[in-house]
Every structure is written in C-alpha cells, then in structure tokens.
JSON list of C-alpha atoms and ligand atoms in Angstrom, two decimals:
[
{"chain": "A", "resi": 1, "resn": "MET", "atom": "CA", "xyz": [34.10, 38.65, 27.76]},
{"chain": "A", "resi": 2, "resn": "SER", "atom": "CA", "xyz": [30.50, 39.28, 25.19]},
{"chain": "A", "resi": 3, "resn": "VAL", "atom": "CA", "xyz": [30.14, 40.45, 22.12]},
{"chain": "A", "resi": 4, "resn": "ASP", "atom": "CA", "xyz": [26.83, 38.06, 21.61]},
{"chain": "A", "resi": 5, "resn": "ARG", "atom": "CA", "xyz": [24.97, 41.21, 22.30]},
{"chain": "A", "resi": 6, "resn": "ASN", "atom": "CA", "xyz": [26.41, 42.51, 18.30]},
{"chain": "A", "resi": 7, "resn": "ILE", "atom": "CA", "xyz": [25.60, 39.29, 17.06]},
{"chain": "A", "resi": 8, "resn": "HIS", "atom": "CA", "xyz": [22.02, 39.97, 14.69]},
{"chain": "A", "resi": 9, "resn": "LEU", "atom": "CA", "xyz": [20.89, 36.73, 14.19]},
{"chain": "A", "resi": 10, "resn": "ASP", "atom": "CA", "xyz": [17.30, 35.76, 12.94]},
{"chain": "A", "resi": 11, "resn": "ALA", "atom": "CA", "xyz": [15.31, 35.86, 16.79]},
{"chain": "A", "resi": 12, "resn": "LEU", "atom": "CA", "xyz": [14.40, 32.28, 15.61]},
{"chain": "A", "resi": 13, "resn": "TYR", "atom": "CA", "xyz": [17.98, 30.94, 15.13]},
{"chain": "A", "resi": 14, "resn": "LYS", "atom": "CA", "xyz": [19.09, 32.65, 18.14]},
{"chain": "A", "resi": 15, "resn": "ASP", "atom": "CA", "xyz": [16.87, 30.50, 20.19]},
{"chain": "A", "resi": 16, "resn": "VAL", "atom": "CA", "xyz": [18.26, 27.59, 18.80]},
{"chain": "A", "resi": 17, "resn": "ILE", "atom": "CA", "xyz": [21.68, 28.53, 19.50]},
{"chain": "A", "resi": 18, "resn": "LEU", "atom": "CA", "xyz": [21.38, 29.14, 22.32]},
{"chain": "A", "resi": 19, "resn": "ASP", "atom": "CA", "xyz": [19.34, 25.91, 23.52]},
{"chain": "A", "resi": 20, "resn": "HIS", "atom": "CA", "xyz": [22.58, 23.70, 22.44]},
{"chain": "A", "resi": 21, "resn": "HIS", "atom": "CA", "xyz": [23.96, 26.27, 24.93]},
{"chain": "A", "resi": 22, "resn": "ARG", "atom": "CA", "xyz": [22.22, 25.70, 28.01]},
{"chain": "A", "resi": 23, "resn": "HIS", "atom": "CA", "xyz": [21.47, 22.26, 27.24]},
{"chain": "A", "resi": 24, "resn": "PRO", "atom": "CA", "xyz": [24.22, 20.55, 25.57]},
{"chain": "A", "resi": 25, "resn": "ARG", "atom": "CA", "xyz": [24.12, 17.40, 23.65]},
{"chain": "A", "resi": 26, "resn": "ASN", "atom": "CA", "xyz": [26.98, 14.84, 24.22]},
{"chain": "A", "resi": 27, "resn": "PHE", "atom": "CA", "xyz": [29.01, 16.96, 26.47]},
{"chain": "A", "resi": 28, "resn": "GLY", "atom": "CA", "xyz": [31.43, 14.99, 28.00]},
{"chain": "A", "resi": 29, "resn": "LEU", "atom": "CA", "xyz": [34.25, 13.41, 27.82]},
{"chain": "A", "resi": 30, "resn": "VAL", "atom": "CA", "xyz": [34.13, 9.21, 25.88]},
{"chain": "A", "resi": 31, "resn": "GLU", "atom": "CA", "xyz": [35.46, 6.80, 27.43]},
{"chain": "A", "resi": 32, "resn": "LYS", "atom": "CA", "xyz": [38.45, 5.42, 26.55]},
{"chain": "A", "resi": 33, "resn": "PRO", "atom": "CA", "xyz": [38.55, 7.76, 23.38]},
{"chain": "A", "resi": 34, "resn": "ALA", "atom": "CA", "xyz": [40.52, 6.49, 20.17]},
{"chain": "A", "resi": 35, "resn": "ALA", "atom": "CA", "xyz": [41.98, 9.86, 20.51]},
{"chain": "A", "resi": 36, "resn": "GLN", "atom": "CA", "xyz": [40.94, 12.89, 21.93]},
{"chain": "A", "resi": 37, "resn": "VAL", "atom": "CA", "xyz": [42.45, 16.99, 21.18]},
{"chain": "A", "resi": 38, "resn": "GLU", "atom": "CA", "xyz": [42.27, 20.67, 22.72]},
{"chain": "A", "resi": 39, "resn": "GLY", "atom": "CA", "xyz": [41.43, 23.17, 19.66]},
{"chain": "A", "resi": 40, "resn": "TYR", "atom": "CA", "xyz": [41.95, 26.38, 21.17]},
{"chain": "A", "resi": 41, "resn": "ASN", "atom": "CA", "xyz": [41.25, 30.07, 19.15]},
{"chain": "A", "resi": 42, "resn": "PRO", "atom": "CA", "xyz": [42.63, 32.46, 20.52]},
{"chain": "A", "resi": 43, "resn": "LEU", "atom": "CA", "xyz": [40.67, 35.72, 18.73]},
{"chain": "A", "resi": 44, "resn": "CYS", "atom": "CA", "xyz": [37.67, 34.82, 20.97]},
{"chain": "A", "resi": 45, "resn": "GLY", "atom": "CA", "xyz": [39.05, 32.25, 23.60]},
{"chain": "A", "resi": 46, "resn": "ASP", "atom": "CA", "xyz": [37.10, 29.13, 23.15]},
{"chain": "A", "resi": 47, "resn": "ARG", "atom": "CA", "xyz": [38.66, 25.96, 23.99]},
{"chain": "A", "resi": 48, "resn": "VAL", "atom": "CA", "xyz": [37.35, 22.84, 23.47]},
{"chain": "A", "resi": 49, "resn": "ASP", "atom": "CA", "xyz": [38.14, 18.94, 23.91]},
{"chain": "A", "resi": 50, "resn": "ILE", "atom": "CA", "xyz": [36.81, 16.51, 21.70]},
{"chain": "A", "resi": 51, "resn": "SER", "atom": "CA", "xyz": [37.27, 13.02, 22.20]},
{"chain": "A", "resi": 52, "resn": "ILE", "atom": "CA", "xyz": [35.69, 10.29, 19.33]},
{"chain": "A", "resi": 53, "resn": "ALA", "atom": "CA", "xyz": [35.42, 6.58, 19.29]},
{"chain": "A", "resi": 54, "resn": "LEU", "atom": "CA", "xyz": [35.90, 4.76, 16.21]},
{"chain": "A", "resi": 55, "resn": "ALA", "atom": "CA", "xyz": [34.35, 1.54, 15.04]},
{"chain": "A", "resi": 56, "resn": "ASP", "atom": "CA", "xyz": [33.72, -0.57, 11.92]},
{"chain": "A", "resi": 57, "resn": "GLY", "atom": "CA", "xyz": [35.12, 3.11, 9.87]},
{"chain": "A", "resi": 58, "resn": "LYS", "atom": "CA", "xyz": [32.31, 4.58, 11.73]},
{"chain": "A", "resi": 59, "resn": "LEU", "atom": "CA", "xyz": [32.23, 8.09, 14.11]},
{"chain": "A", "resi": 60, "resn": "GLN", "atom": "CA", "xyz": [31.00, 6.05, 16.84]},
{"chain": "A", "resi": 61, "resn": "ASP", "atom": "CA", "xyz": [30.97, 8.32, 19.68]},
{"chain": "A", "resi": 62, "resn": "CYS", "atom": "CA", "xyz": [31.84, 11.54, 20.11]},
{"chain": "A", "resi": 63, "resn": "ARG", "atom": "CA", "xyz": [31.96, 14.37, 23.67]},
{"chain": "A", "resi": 64, "resn": "PHE", "atom": "CA", "xyz": [32.98, 17.37, 24.06]},
{"chain": "A", "resi": 65, "resn": "ARG", "atom": "CA", "xyz": [33.87, 19.52, 26.72]},
{"chain": "A", "resi": 66, "resn": "GLY", "atom": "CA", "xyz": [35.38, 23.24, 27.33]},
{"chain": "A", "resi": 67, "resn": "GLU", "atom": "CA", "xyz": [34.35, 26.96, 27.78]},
{"chain": "A", "resi": 68, "resn": "GLY", "atom": "CA", "xyz": [33.31, 29.24, 24.91]},
{"chain": "A", "resi": 69, "resn": "CYS", "atom": "CA", "xyz": [31.20, 31.84, 23.73]},
{"chain": "A", "resi": 70, "resn": "SER", "atom": "CA", "xyz": [27.18, 30.10, 22.82]},
{"chain": "A", "resi": 71, "resn": "ILE", "atom": "CA", "xyz": [28.42, 29.83, 19.01]},
{"chain": "A", "resi": 72, "resn": "CYS", "atom": "CA", "xyz": [31.14, 27.67, 20.03]},
{"chain": "A", "resi": 73, "resn": "MET", "atom": "CA", "xyz": [29.51, 25.66, 22.17]},
{"chain": "A", "resi": 74, "resn": "ALA", "atom": "CA", "xyz": [26.49, 25.35, 20.21]},
{"chain": "A", "resi": 75, "resn": "SER", "atom": "CA", "xyz": [28.32, 24.72, 17.19]},
{"chain": "A", "resi": 76, "resn": "ALA", "atom": "CA", "xyz": [30.33, 21.61, 19.08]},
{"chain": "A", "resi": 77, "resn": "SER", "atom": "CA", "xyz": [26.76, 20.31, 20.50]},
{"chain": "A", "resi": 78, "resn": "MET", "atom": "CA", "xyz": [24.96, 20.41, 16.88]},
{"chain": "A", "resi": 79, "resn": "MET", "atom": "CA", "xyz": [28.16, 19.02, 14.99]},
{"chain": "A", "resi": 80, "resn": "THR", "atom": "CA", "xyz": [28.37, 15.20, 17.86]},
{"chain": "A", "resi": 81, "resn": "GLU", "atom": "CA", "xyz": [24.41, 15.44, 17.07]},
{"chain": "A", "resi": 82, "resn": "GLU", "atom": "CA", "xyz": [24.62, 15.65, 13.33]},
{"chain": "A", "resi": 83, "resn": "LEU", "atom": "CA", "xyz": [28.32, 13.51, 13.41]},
{"chain": "A", "resi": 84, "resn": "ILE", "atom": "CA", "xyz": [27.84, 10.66, 15.37]},
{"chain": "A", "resi": 85, "resn": "GLY", "atom": "CA", "xyz": [26.69, 7.20, 13.93]},
{"chain": "A", "resi": 86, "resn": "LYS", "atom": "CA", "xyz": [28.13, 8.45, 10.00]},
{"chain": "A", "resi": 87, "resn": "SER", "atom": "CA", "xyz": [31.10, 7.02, 8.26]},
{"chain": "A", "resi": 88, "resn": "VAL", "atom": "CA", "xyz": [34.51, 8.49, 8.36]},
{"chain": "A", "resi": 89, "resn": "PRO", "atom": "CA", "xyz": [34.44, 9.78, 5.24]},
{"chain": "A", "resi": 90, "resn": "GLU", "atom": "CA", "xyz": [30.57, 11.11, 5.32]},
{"chain": "A", "resi": 91, "resn": "VAL", "atom": "CA", "xyz": [31.98, 12.84, 8.80]},
{"chain": "A", "resi": 92, "resn": "GLN", "atom": "CA", "xyz": [35.04, 14.18, 6.76]},
{"chain": "A", "resi": 93, "resn": "LYS", "atom": "CA", "xyz": [32.81, 15.21, 3.82]},
{"chain": "A", "resi": 94, "resn": "THR", "atom": "CA", "xyz": [30.72, 16.83, 5.68]},
{"chain": "A", "resi": 95, "resn": "ILE", "atom": "CA", "xyz": [33.55, 19.04, 7.86]},
{"chain": "A", "resi": 96, "resn": "ASP", "atom": "CA", "xyz": [34.30, 20.57, 3.97]},
{"chain": "A", "resi": 97, "resn": "GLY", "atom": "CA", "xyz": [31.26, 20.95, 3.30]},
{"chain": "A", "resi": 98, "resn": "PHE", "atom": "CA", "xyz": [30.09, 22.90, 7.06]},
{"chain": "A", "resi": 99, "resn": "ARG", "atom": "CA", "xyz": [33.69, 24.59, 6.33]},
{"chain": "A", "resi": 100, "resn": "ALA", "atom": "CA", "xyz": [33.47, 26.15, 3.26]},
{"chain": "A", "resi": 101, "resn": "LEU", "atom": "CA", "xyz": [29.92, 26.72, 3.52]},
{"chain": "A", "resi": 102, "resn": "LEU", "atom": "CA", "xyz": [30.74, 29.13, 6.94]},
{"chain": "A", "resi": 103, "resn": "LYS", "atom": "CA", "xyz": [33.66, 30.86, 4.34]},
{"chain": "A", "resi": 104, "resn": "GLY", "atom": "CA", "xyz": [30.93, 31.74, 1.97]},
{"chain": "A", "resi": 105, "resn": "GLU", "atom": "CA", "xyz": [32.64, 29.08, -0.56]},
{"chain": "A", "resi": 106, "resn": "GLU", "atom": "CA", "xyz": [30.57, 26.54, -3.10]},
{"chain": "A", "resi": 107, "resn": "CYS", "atom": "CA", "xyz": [29.32, 24.43, -0.72]},
{"chain": "A", "resi": 108, "resn": "PRO", "atom": "CA", "xyz": [28.23, 20.45, -2.08]},
{"chain": "A", "resi": 109, "resn": "LEU", "atom": "CA", "xyz": [26.42, 20.10, 1.23]},
{"chain": "A", "resi": 110, "resn": "ALA", "atom": "CA", "xyz": [22.92, 19.86, 2.30]},
{"chain": "A", "resi": 111, "resn": "VAL", "atom": "CA", "xyz": [22.65, 22.12, 5.71]},
{"chain": "A", "resi": 112, "resn": "GLU", "atom": "CA", "xyz": [19.29, 20.75, 7.62]},
{"chain": "A", "resi": 113, "resn": "GLY", "atom": "CA", "xyz": [18.07, 21.53, 10.99]},
{"chain": "A", "resi": 114, "resn": "ASP", "atom": "CA", "xyz": [19.06, 23.00, 13.80]},
{"chain": "A", "resi": 115, "resn": "LEU", "atom": "CA", "xyz": [22.69, 23.11, 11.77]},
{"chain": "A", "resi": 116, "resn": "GLU", "atom": "CA", "xyz": [20.89, 25.78, 9.62]},
{"chain": "A", "resi": 117, "resn": "SER", "atom": "CA", "xyz": [21.19, 28.00, 12.33]},
{"chain": "A", "resi": 118, "resn": "LEU", "atom": "CA", "xyz": [24.62, 28.61, 12.03]},
{"chain": "A", "resi": 119, "resn": "VAL", "atom": "CA", "xyz": [24.98, 29.21, 8.68]},
{"chain": "A", "resi": 120, "resn": "GLY", "atom": "CA", "xyz": [23.85, 32.98, 9.53]},
{"chain": "A", "resi": 121, "resn": "VAL", "atom": "CA", "xyz": [27.29, 33.19, 11.94]},
{"chain": "A", "resi": 122, "resn": "ARG", "atom": "CA", "xyz": [29.17, 33.24, 7.95]},
{"chain": "A", "resi": 123, "resn": "ASN", "atom": "CA", "xyz": [28.21, 37.48, 7.99]},
{"chain": "A", "resi": 124, "resn": "PHE", "atom": "CA", "xyz": [29.95, 37.97, 11.02]},
{"chain": "A", "resi": 125, "resn": "PRO", "atom": "CA", "xyz": [33.71, 37.29, 9.77]},
{"chain": "A", "resi": 126, "resn": "VAL", "atom": "CA", "xyz": [35.27, 37.53, 13.90]},
{"chain": "A", "resi": 127, "resn": "ARG", "atom": "CA", "xyz": [32.66, 34.78, 15.00]},
{"chain": "A", "resi": 128, "resn": "ILE", "atom": "CA", "xyz": [33.41, 32.05, 11.46]},
{"chain": "A", "resi": 129, "resn": "LYS", "atom": "CA", "xyz": [36.25, 31.16, 14.12]},
{"chain": "A", "resi": 130, "resn": "CYS", "atom": "CA", "xyz": [34.27, 30.23, 17.39]},
{"chain": "A", "resi": 131, "resn": "ALA", "atom": "CA", "xyz": [31.44, 27.93, 14.56]},
{"chain": "A", "resi": 132, "resn": "LEU", "atom": "CA", "xyz": [34.58, 26.35, 13.02]},
{"chain": "A", "resi": 133, "resn": "LEU", "atom": "CA", "xyz": [36.84, 25.55, 16.15]},
{"chain": "A", "resi": 134, "resn": "PRO", "atom": "CA", "xyz": [34.98, 22.05, 17.54]},
{"chain": "A", "resi": 135, "resn": "TRP", "atom": "CA", "xyz": [35.00, 20.70, 13.84]},
{"chain": "A", "resi": 136, "resn": "THR", "atom": "CA", "xyz": [38.73, 20.96, 12.58]},
{"chain": "A", "resi": 137, "resn": "THR", "atom": "CA", "xyz": [39.47, 20.20, 15.92]},
{"chain": "A", "resi": 138, "resn": "LEU", "atom": "CA", "xyz": [37.65, 16.87, 15.65]},
{"chain": "A", "resi": 139, "resn": "HIS", "atom": "CA", "xyz": [39.17, 16.59, 11.71]},
{"chain": "A", "resi": 140, "resn": "GLN", "atom": "CA", "xyz": [41.93, 16.60, 13.91]},
{"chain": "A", "resi": 141, "resn": "ALA", "atom": "CA", "xyz": [41.45, 13.77, 16.33]},
{"chain": "A", "resi": 142, "resn": "ILE", "atom": "CA", "xyz": [40.33, 11.60, 12.92]},
{"chain": "A", "resi": 143, "resn": "HIS", "atom": "CA", "xyz": [43.42, 12.50, 11.71]},
{"chain": "A", "resi": 144, "resn": "LYS", "atom": "CA", "xyz": [45.45, 11.08, 15.48]},
{"chain": "A", "resi": 145, "resn": "ALA", "atom": "CA", "xyz": [43.45, 7.94, 16.25]},
{"chain": "A", "resi": 146, "resn": "ARG", "atom": "CA", "xyz": [43.92, 6.96, 12.73]},
{"chain": "A", "resi": 147, "resn": "GLY", "atom": "CA", "xyz": [47.85, 7.65, 12.97]},
{"chain": "A", "resi": 148, "resn": "GLU", "atom": "CA", "xyz": [47.69, 10.16, 10.39]},
{"chain": "A", "resi": 149, "resn": "LYS", "atom": "CA", "xyz": [49.23, 13.43, 10.86]},
{"chain": "B", "resi": 1, "resn": "ZN", "atom": "ZN1", "xyz": [34.16, 32.57, 19.98]}
]
C-alpha cells in the first residue's frame, strides 16, 4: 500500500526523505538496550522498533528497525541522527518541539538540516502520524528506561 505518490512535497525535500528511506541511518538494534519499544500506526501500517542506550544522562545510542512508509522510516533515520549524543532533557525538548511543529503549533525549536524536509508533512494530516511515530516511540522508550510510566 503506497500513498506516497499523493504527496506533493518540494522535490528537494522529497530527495532527502527518499535518501533516508533507502539508506537508513542507525538501523538495527542497540546491544543490551536500556529499553526497547515497538510503535504501531494503524492508519498506515507503520511499525517501528526503537532501542536505546543511556549513559551519563545522555542518549548514548538509538537504533530503529521496522517497516513502514518512506515518511515514517525517513523520520526514524533522521531522528536518530539528530538525537544521539544529546542529553535526555534535550532529547525530550526536541521531541516535544518536533511534535508541536508538525501539528502546526508554536515551536521554539530551530529545525535544521535534513529534518527540515519533514516539516512539509504537516500539510498532509494523514501523514503526520507517520512522521511522529518514531518520536513518540522513542519518548516511551526513554520513560521505560527510567522506570517512569
Ligand atoms: Zn506511514
């Protein structure tokens, strides 16, 4: 099932998304993960499995596996590139900011680089969940790793 052809994103942005989809960064599973969570988006059928390692209050490593549309997979790939090495509060701030941005809310976050290519998704409400799935799943994984609900 592919509805990607219905998306009329800027051509340049589309190239960035397709590149991440074809050559996903940090694909796989973290060895001895602090937490591993699977997210599912029934609207599109996207599945993403996020595993993380935390050390010294930082997201030391984050990997993903899964199957889904190009938006979801590219978003997961970009997310890992953006967030690995950041402190946990910074990671959470970025997740909240990205979520707000895609929902068209006020966002204090400066989105730069490849991530910028996903901002256009907010014009396609059906695909917002695709782009957000890896981020909300990572959010859950961090909570799980820290023993929070
Ligand atoms: Zn999707």
